[in-house]
mmCIF file of C-alpha atoms in Angstrom:
data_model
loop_
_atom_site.group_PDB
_atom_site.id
_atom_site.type_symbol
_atom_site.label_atom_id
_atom_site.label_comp_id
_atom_site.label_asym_id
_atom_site.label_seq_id
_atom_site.Cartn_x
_atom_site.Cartn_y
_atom_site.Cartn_z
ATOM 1 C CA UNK I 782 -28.870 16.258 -1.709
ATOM 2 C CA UNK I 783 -30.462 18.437 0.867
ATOM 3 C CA UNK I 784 -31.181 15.021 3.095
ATOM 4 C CA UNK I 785 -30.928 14.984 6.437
ATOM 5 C CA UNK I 786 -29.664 10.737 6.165
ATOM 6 C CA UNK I 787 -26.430 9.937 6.635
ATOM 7 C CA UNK I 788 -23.673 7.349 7.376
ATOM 8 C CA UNK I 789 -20.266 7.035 8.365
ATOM 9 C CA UNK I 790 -17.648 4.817 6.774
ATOM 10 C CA UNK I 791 -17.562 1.954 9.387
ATOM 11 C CA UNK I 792 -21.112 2.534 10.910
ATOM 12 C CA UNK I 793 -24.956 1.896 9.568
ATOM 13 C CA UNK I 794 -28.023 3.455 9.687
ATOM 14 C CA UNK I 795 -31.797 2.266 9.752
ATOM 15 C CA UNK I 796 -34.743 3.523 7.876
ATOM 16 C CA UNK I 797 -38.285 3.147 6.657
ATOM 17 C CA UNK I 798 -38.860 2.649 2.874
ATOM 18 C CA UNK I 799 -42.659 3.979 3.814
ATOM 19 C CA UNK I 800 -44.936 3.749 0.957
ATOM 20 C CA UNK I 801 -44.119 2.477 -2.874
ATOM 21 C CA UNK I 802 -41.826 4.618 -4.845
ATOM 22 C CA UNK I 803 -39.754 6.180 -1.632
ATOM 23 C CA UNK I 804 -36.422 6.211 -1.597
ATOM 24 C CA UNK I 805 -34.205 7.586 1.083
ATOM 25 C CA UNK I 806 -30.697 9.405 0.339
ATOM 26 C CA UNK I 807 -27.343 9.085 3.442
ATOM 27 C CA UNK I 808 -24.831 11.173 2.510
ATOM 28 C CA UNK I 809 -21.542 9.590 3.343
ATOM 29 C CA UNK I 810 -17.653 11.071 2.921
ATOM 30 C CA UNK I 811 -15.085 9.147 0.793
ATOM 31 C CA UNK I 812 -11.714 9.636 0.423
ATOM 32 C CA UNK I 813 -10.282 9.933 -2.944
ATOM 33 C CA UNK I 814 -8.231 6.194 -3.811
ATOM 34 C CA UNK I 815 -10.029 4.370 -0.919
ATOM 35 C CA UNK I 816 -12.371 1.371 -1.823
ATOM 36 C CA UNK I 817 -15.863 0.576 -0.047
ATOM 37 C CA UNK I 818 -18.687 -1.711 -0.051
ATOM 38 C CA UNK I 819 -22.162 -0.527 0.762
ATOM 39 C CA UNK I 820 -24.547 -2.540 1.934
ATOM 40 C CA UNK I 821 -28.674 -2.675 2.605
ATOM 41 C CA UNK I 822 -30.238 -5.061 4.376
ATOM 42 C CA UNK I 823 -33.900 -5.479 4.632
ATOM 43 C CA UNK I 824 -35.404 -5.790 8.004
ATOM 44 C CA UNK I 825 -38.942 -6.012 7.319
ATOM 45 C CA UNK I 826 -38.281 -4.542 3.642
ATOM 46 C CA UNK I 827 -37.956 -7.497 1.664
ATOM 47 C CA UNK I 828 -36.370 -6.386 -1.389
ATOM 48 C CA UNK I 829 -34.204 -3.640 -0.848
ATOM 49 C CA UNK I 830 -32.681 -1.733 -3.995
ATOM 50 C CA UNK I 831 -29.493 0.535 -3.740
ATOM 51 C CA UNK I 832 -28.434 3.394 -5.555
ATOM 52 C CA UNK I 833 -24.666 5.251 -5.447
ATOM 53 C CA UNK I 834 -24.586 9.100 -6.764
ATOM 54 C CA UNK I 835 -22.147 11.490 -6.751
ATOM 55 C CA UNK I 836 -22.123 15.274 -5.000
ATOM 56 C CA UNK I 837 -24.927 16.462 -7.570
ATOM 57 C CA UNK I 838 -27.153 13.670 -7.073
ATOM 58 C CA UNK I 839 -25.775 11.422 -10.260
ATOM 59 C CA UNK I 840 -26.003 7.880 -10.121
ATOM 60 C CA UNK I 841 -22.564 6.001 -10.310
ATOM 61 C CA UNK I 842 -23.731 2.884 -9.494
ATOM 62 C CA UNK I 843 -27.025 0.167 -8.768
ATOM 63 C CA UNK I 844 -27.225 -3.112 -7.377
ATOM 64 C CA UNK I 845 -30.422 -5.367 -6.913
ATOM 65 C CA UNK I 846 -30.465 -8.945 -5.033
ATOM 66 C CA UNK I 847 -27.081 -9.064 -4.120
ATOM 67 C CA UNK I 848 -26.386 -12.709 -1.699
ATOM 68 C CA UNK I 849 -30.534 -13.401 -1.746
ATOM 69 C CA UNK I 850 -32.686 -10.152 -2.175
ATOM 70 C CA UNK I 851 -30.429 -7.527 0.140
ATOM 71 C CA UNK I 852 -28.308 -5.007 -2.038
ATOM 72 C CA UNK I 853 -24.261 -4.296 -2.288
ATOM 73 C CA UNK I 854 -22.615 -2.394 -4.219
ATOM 74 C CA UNK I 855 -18.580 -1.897 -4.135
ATOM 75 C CA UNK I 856 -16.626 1.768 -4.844
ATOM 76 C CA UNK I 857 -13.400 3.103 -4.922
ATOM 77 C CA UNK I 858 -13.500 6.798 -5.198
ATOM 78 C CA UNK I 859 -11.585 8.829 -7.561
ATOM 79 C CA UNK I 860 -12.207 12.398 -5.721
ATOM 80 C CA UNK I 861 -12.557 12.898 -2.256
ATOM 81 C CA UNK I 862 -15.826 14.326 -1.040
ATOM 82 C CA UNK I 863 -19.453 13.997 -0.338
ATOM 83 C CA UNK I 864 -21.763 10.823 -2.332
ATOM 84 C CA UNK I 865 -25.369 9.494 -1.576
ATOM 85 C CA UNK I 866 -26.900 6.586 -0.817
ATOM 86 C CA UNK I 867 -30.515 5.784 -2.223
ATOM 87 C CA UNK I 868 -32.122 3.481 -0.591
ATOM 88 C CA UNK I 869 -35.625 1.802 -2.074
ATOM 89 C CA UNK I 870 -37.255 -1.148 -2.548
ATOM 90 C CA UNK I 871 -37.961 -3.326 -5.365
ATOM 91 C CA UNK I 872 -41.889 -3.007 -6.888
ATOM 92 C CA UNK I 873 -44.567 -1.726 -4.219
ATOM 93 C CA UNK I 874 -42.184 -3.510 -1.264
ATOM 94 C CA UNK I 875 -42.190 -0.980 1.617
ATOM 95 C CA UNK I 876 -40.748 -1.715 5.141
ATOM 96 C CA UNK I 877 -37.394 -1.182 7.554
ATOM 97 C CA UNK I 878 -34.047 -1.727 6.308
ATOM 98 C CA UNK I 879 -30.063 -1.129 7.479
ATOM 99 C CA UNK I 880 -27.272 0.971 5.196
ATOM 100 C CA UNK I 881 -24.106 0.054 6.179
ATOM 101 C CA UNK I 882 -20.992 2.024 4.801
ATOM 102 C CA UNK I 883 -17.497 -0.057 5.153
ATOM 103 C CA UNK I 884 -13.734 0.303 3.930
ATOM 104 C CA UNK I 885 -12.532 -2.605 1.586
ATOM 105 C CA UNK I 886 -8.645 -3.366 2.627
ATOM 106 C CA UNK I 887 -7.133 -3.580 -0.716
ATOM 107 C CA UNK I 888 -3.772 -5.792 0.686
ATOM 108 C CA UNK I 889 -3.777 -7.947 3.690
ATOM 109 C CA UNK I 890 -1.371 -7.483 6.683
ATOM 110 C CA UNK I 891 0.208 -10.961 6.635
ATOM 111 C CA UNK I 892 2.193 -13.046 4.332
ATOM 112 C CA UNK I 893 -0.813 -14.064 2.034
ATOM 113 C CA UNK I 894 -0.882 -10.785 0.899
ATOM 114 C CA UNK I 895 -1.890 -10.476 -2.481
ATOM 115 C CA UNK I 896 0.644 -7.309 -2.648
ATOM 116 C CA UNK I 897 3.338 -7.133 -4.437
ATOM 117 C CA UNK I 898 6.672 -4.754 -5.593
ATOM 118 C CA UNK I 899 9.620 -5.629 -7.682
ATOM 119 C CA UNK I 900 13.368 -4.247 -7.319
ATOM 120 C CA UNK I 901 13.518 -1.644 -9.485
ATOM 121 C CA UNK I 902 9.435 -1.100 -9.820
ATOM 122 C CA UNK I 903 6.716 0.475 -8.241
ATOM 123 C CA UNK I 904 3.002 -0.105 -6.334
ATOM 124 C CA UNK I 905 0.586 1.955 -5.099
ATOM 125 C CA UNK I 906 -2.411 0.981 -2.246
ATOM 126 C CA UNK I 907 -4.296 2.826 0.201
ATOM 127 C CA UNK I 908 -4.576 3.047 4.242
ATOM 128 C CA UNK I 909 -8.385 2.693 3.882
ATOM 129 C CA UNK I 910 -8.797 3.311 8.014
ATOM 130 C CA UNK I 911 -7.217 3.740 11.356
ATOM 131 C CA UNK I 912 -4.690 0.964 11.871
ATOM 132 C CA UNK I 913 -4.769 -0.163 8.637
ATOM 133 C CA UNK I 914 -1.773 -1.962 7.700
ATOM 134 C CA UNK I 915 -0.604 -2.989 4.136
ATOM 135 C CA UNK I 916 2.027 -6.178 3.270
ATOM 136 C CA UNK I 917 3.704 -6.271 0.190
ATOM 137 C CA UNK I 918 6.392 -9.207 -0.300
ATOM 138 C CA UNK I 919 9.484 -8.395 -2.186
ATOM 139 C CA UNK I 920 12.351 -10.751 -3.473
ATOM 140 C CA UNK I 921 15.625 -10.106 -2.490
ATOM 141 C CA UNK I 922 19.191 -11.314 -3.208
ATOM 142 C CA UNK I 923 21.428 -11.952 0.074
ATOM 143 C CA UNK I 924 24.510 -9.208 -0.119
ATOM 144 C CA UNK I 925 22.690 -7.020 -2.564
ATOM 145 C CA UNK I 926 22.068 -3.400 -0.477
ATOM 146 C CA UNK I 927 18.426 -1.936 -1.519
ATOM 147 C CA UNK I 928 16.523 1.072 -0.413
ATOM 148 C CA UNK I 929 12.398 0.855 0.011
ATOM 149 C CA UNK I 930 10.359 4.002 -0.007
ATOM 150 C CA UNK I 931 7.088 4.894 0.593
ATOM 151 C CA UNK I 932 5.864 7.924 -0.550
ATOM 152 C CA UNK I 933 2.375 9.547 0.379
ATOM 153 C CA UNK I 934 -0.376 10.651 -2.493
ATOM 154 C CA UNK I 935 -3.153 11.404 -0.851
ATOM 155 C CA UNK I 936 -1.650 9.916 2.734
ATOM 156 C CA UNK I 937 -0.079 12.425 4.940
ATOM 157 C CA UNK I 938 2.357 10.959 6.841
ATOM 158 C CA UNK I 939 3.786 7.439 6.032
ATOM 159 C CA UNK I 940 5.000 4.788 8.094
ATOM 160 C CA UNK I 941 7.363 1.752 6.791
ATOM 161 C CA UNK I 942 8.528 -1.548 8.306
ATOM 162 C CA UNK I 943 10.712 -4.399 6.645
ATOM 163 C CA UNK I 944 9.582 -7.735 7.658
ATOM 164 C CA UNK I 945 11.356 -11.274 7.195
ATOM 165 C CA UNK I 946 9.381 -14.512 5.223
ATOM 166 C CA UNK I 947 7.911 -15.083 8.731
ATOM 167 C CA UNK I 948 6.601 -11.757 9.080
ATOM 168 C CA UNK I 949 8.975 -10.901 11.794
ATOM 169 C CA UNK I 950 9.824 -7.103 11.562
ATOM 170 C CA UNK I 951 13.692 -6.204 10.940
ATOM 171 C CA UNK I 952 13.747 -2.694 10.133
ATOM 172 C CA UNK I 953 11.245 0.307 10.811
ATOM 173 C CA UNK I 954 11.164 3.967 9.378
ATOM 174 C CA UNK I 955 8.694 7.133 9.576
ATOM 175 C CA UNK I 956 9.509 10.889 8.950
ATOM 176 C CA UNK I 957 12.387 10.568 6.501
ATOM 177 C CA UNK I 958 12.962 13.707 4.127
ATOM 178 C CA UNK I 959 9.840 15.178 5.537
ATOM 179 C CA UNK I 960 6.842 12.658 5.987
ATOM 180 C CA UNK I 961 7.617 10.147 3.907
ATOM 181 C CA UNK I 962 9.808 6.710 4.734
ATOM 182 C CA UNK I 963 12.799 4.809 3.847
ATOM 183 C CA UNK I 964 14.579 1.511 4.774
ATOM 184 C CA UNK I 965 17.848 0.491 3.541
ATOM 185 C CA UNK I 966 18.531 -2.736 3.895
ATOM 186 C CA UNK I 967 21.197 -5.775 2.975
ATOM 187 C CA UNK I 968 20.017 -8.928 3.362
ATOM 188 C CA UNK I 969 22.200 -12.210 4.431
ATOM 189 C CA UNK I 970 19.759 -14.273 3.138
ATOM 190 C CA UNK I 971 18.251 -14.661 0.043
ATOM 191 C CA UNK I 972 14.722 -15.109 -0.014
ATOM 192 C CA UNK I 973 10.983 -13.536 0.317
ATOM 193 C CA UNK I 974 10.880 -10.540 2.512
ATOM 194 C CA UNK I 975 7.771 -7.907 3.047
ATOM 195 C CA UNK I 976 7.252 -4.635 2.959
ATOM 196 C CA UNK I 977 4.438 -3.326 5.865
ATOM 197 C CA UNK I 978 2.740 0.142 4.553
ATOM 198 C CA UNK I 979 0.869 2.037 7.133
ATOM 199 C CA UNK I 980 0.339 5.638 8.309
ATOM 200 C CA UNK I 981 1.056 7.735 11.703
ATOM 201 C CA UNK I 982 -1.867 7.961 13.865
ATOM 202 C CA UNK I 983 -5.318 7.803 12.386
ATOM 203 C CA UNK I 984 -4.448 9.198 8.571
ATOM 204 C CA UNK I 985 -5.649 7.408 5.576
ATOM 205 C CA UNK I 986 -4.840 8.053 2.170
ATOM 206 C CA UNK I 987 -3.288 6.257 -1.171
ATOM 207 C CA UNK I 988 0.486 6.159 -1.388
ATOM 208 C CA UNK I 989 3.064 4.600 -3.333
ATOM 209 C CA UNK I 990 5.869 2.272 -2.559
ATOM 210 C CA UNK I 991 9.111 1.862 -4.111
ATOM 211 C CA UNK I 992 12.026 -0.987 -4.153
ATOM 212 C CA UNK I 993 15.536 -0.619 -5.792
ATOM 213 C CA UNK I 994 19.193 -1.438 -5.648
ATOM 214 C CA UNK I 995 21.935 1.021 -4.319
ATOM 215 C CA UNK I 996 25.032 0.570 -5.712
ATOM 216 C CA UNK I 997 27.515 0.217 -2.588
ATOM 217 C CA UNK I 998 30.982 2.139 -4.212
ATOM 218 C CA UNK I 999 30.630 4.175 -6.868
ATOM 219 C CA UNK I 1000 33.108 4.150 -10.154
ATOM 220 C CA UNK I 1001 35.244 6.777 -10.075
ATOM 221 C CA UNK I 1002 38.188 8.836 -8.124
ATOM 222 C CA UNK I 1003 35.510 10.185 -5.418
ATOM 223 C CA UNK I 1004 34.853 6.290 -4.580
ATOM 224 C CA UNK I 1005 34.395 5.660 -0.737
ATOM 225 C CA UNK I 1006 35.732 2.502 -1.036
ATOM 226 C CA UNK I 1007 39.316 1.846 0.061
ATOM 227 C CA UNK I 1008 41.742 -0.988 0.697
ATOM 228 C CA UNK I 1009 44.863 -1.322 3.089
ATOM 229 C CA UNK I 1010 48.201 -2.892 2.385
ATOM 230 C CA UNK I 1011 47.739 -5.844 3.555
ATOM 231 C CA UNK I 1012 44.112 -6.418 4.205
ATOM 232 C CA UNK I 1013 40.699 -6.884 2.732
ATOM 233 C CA UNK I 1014 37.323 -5.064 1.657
ATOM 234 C CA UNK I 1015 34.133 -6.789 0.553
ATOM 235 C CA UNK I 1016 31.054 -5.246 -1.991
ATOM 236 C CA UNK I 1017 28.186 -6.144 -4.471
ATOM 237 C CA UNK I 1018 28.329 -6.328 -8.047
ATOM 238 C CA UNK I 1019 24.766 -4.864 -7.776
ATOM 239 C CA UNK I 1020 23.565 -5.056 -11.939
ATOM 240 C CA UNK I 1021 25.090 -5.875 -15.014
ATOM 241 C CA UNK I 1022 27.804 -3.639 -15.911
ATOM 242 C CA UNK I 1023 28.500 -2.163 -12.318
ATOM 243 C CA UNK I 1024 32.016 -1.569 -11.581
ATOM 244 C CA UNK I 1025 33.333 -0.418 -8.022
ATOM 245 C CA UNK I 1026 36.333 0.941 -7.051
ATOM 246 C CA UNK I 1027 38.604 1.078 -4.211
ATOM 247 C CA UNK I 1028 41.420 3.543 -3.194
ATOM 248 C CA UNK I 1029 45.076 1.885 -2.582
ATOM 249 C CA UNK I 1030 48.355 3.683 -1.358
ATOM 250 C CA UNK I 1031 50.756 2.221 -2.887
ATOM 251 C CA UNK I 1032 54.764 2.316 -2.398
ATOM 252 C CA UNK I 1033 57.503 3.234 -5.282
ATOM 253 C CA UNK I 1034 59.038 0.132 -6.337
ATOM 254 C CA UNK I 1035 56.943 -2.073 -4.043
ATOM 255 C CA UNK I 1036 55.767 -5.128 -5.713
ATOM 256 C CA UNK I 1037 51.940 -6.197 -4.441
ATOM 257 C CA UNK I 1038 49.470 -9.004 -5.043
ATOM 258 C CA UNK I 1039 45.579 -7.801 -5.942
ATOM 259 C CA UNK I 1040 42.955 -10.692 -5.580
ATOM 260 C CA UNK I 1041 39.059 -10.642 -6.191
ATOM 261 C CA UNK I 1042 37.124 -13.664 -5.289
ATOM 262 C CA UNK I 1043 34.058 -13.821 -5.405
ATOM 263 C CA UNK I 1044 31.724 -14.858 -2.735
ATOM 264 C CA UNK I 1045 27.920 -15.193 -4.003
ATOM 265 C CA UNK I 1046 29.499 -13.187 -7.430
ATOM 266 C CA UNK I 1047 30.596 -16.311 -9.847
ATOM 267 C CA UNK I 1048 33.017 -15.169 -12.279
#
């Protein structure tokens, strides 16, 4: 652990496996929640070996002839901090080789994202590097109002944008309640819609994203819905069972008409 190797997440570094039984330690940073893939390529080494260990020099992980004889082996960190690299060779093999150190994006940013979050669920991902951007689609119902959140674990400082099935973006939020984000949002169509996870600036870090319905008028005396005589006011029966109520001034011995149709609601 006292090595003077090392390598940077996004970056490589060379050396010289220089007689049989060498091996050469790179200490790299990781952040806790963040995936990687570690590579070593032989230049002149022909069989390159590769070894993960933690802070104290444990191994966590080894891969020989990955894709031919080079090595690979791929990590995703449970505590933040300093790990090693070992790089050998197979046998007596000695010769030159390349470590390279590089974030795997866990969602793409486009609508064959493999990301996912249902109304009234939870996911969790991680801004793996600068600019990193995560898509999660989400199904939505047109009329229905829903709020989207995206909290940060390990991320600092969250940023979140609602995008249409095209990916065009409709709606945008960062620093709400702090450094977190929220969107509230009614759809007039129903359809596929996704939700873009990022972070301000250059952070990184796991967070965790939210979807769920908000009920438009609540049930009770302290509703904020109201009605005029004559006129009209429209909501969302938003789950089973939800009732909303609207306020009414009505005159002594005035005889009135009440009417609910329903638009997208059935029955």
């Amino acid at each position: 652990t006292s090595t003077t190797g090392s390598v940077t997440v996004g970056g490589s570094s060379t050396g010289v496996v220089n007689f049989s039984s060498d091996r050469d330690w790179f200490r790299v940073s990781l952040q806790a929640g963040s995936s990687y893939r570690f590579n070593l390529n032989g230049n002149t080494l022909g069989d390159p070996t590769l070894t993960l260990r933690n802070a104290s020099g444990t191994q966590l992980a080894f891969n020989d002839d990955f894709n031919g004889l080079n090595s690979q082996i791929t990590f995703t960190a449970t505590s933040a901090g300093f790990y090693y690299l070992d790089a050998g060779a197979f046998g007596t093999g000695t010769g030159s080789y390349t470590v390279l150190a590089t974030a795997v994006d866990d969602f793409a940013a486009n609508t064959s994202t493999t990301g996912s979050v249902t109304v009234g669920g939870s996911s969790t991902g991680v801004v793996n590097s600068n600019g990193d951007r995560d898509w999660f689609r989400v199904s939505l119902q047109a009329g229905q109002n829903y709020r989207f959140n995206l909290n940060g674990n390990t991320l600092g400082d969250t940023t979140l944008a609602l995008r249409n099935s095209v990916g065009t973006q409709l709606a945008f939020n960062d620093d709400f309640n702090g450094l977190n984000s929220q969107i509230t949002f009614t759809p007039t169509i129903t359809g596929t819609y996704f939700l873009d996870s990022g972070a301000f600036g250059s952070r990184t870090g796991s967070y965790t994203l939210s979807a769920t319905t908000v009920d438009d008028f609540a049930a009770n005396p302290g509703t904020t819905g109201s009605i005029t005589v004559p006129g009209s006011s429209t909501g969302v029966v938003n789950s089973p069972g939800d009732r909303d109520w609207f306020r009414v001034s009505l005159q002594a011995g005035g005889s009135y008409r009440f009417n609910l149709n329903g638009n997208t609601l059935r029955d």
